[in-house]
PDB file of C-alpha atoms in Angstrom:
ATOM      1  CA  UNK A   1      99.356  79.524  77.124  1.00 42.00           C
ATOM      2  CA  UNK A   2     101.418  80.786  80.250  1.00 44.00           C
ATOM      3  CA  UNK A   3     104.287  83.654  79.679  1.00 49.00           C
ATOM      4  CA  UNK A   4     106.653  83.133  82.559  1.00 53.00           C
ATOM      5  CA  UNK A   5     106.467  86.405  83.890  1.00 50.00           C
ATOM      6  CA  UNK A   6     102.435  86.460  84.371  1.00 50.00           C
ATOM      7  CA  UNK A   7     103.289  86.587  87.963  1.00 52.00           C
ATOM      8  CA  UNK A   8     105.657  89.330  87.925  1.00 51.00           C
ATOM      9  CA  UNK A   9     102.827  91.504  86.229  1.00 52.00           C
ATOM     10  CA  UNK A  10     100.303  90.167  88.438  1.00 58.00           C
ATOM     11  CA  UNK A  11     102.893  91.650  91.764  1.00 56.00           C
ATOM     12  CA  UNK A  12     103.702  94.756  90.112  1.00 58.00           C
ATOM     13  CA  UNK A  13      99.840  95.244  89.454  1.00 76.00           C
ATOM     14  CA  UNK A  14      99.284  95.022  93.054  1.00 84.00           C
ATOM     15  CA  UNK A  15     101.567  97.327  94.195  1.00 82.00           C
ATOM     16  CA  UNK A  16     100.650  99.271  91.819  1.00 82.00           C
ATOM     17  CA  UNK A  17      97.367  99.725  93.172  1.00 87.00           C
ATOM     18  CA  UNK A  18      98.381 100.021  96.570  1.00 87.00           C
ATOM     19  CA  UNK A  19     100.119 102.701  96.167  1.00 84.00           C
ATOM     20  CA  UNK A  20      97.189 104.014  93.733  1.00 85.00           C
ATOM     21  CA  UNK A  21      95.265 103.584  97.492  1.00 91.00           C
ATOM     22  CA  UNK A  22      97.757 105.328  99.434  1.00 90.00           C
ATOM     23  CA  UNK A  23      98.168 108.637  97.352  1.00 86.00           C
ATOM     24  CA  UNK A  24      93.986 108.568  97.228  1.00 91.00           C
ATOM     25  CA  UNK A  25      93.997 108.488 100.913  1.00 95.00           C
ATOM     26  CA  UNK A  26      96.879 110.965 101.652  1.00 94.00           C
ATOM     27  CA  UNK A  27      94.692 113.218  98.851  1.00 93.00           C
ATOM     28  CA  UNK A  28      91.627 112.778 101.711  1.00 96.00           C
ATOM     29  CA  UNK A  29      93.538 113.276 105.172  1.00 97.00           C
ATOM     30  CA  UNK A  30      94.919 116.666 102.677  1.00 97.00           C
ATOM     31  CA  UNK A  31      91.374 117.980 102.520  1.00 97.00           C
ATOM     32  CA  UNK A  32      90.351 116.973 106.367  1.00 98.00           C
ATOM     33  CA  UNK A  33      93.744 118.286 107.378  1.00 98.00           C
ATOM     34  CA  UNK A  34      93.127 121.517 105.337  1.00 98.00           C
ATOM     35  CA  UNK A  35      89.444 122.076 106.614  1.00 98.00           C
ATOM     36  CA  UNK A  36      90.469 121.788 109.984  1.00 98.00           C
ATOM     37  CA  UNK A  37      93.081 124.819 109.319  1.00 98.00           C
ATOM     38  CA  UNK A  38      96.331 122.741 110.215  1.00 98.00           C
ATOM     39  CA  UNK A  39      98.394 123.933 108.001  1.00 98.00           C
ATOM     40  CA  UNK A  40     101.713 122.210 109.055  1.00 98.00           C
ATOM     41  CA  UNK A  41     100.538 118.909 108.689  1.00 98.00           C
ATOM     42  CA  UNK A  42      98.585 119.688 105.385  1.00 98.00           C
ATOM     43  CA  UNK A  43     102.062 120.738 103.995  1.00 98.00           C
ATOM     44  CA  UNK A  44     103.581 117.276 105.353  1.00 97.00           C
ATOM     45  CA  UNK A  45     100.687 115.165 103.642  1.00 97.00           C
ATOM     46  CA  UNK A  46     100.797 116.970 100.691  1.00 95.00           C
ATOM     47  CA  UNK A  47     104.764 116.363 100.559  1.00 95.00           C
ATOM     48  CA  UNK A  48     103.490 112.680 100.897  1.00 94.00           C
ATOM     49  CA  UNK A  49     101.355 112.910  97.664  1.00 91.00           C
ATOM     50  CA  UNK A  50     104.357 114.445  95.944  1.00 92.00           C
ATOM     51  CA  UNK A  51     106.689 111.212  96.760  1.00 91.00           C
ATOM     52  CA  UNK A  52     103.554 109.135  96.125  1.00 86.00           C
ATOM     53  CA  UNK A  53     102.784 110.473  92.624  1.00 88.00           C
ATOM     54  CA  UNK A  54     106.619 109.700  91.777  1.00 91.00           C
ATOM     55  CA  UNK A  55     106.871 106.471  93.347  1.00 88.00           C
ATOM     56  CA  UNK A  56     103.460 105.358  91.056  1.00 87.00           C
ATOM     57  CA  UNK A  57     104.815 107.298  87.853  1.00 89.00           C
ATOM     58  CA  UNK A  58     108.071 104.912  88.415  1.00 89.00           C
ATOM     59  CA  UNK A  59     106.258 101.671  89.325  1.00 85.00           C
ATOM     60  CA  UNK A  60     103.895 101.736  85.953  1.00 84.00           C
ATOM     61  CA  UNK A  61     107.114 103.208  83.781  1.00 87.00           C
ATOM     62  CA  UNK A  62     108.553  99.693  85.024  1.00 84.00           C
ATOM     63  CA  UNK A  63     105.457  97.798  84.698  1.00 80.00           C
ATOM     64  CA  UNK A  64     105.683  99.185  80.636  1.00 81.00           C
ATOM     65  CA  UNK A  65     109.067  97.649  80.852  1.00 81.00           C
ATOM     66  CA  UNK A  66     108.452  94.785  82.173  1.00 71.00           C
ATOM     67  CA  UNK A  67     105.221  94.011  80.158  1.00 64.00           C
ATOM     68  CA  UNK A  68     107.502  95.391  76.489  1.00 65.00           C
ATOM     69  CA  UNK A  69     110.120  92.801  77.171  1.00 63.00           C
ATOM     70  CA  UNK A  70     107.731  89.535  77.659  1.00 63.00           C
ATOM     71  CA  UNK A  71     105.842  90.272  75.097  1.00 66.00           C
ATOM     72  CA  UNK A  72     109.091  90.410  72.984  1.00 64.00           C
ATOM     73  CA  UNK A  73     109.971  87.064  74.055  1.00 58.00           C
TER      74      UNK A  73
END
């Protein structure tokens, strides 16, 4: 059987991975950034990371959300 929000988890799952991508990426440009000694744009990546980490700790918090209330239904 099909829950009508399947594809609502499905999108949510997707971004949820891209961002997963993202932050991974920003975490490698960090370490080239930092072994190249540039220090003002290894502070500016690493600021990235920071807004990254949130934006994924918010996405799967609503994910949990979404995924508590269909399952309710």
């Amino acid at each position: 059987p099909t829950r009508k929000g399947a594809p609502m988890i499905q999108a949510k799952d997707d971004r949820t991975n891209t961002l997963e991508y993202i932050e991974s990426m920003l975490q490698q440009l960090s370490v080239m950034a930092r072994s190249e000694h540039l220090d003002m744009l290894v502070y500016f990546i690493e600021m990235a990371c920071v807004v990254f980490s949130d934006a994924l700790r918010d996405e799967k918090l609503r994910m949990l959300g979404i995924e508590k209330r269909q399952t309710a239904a």
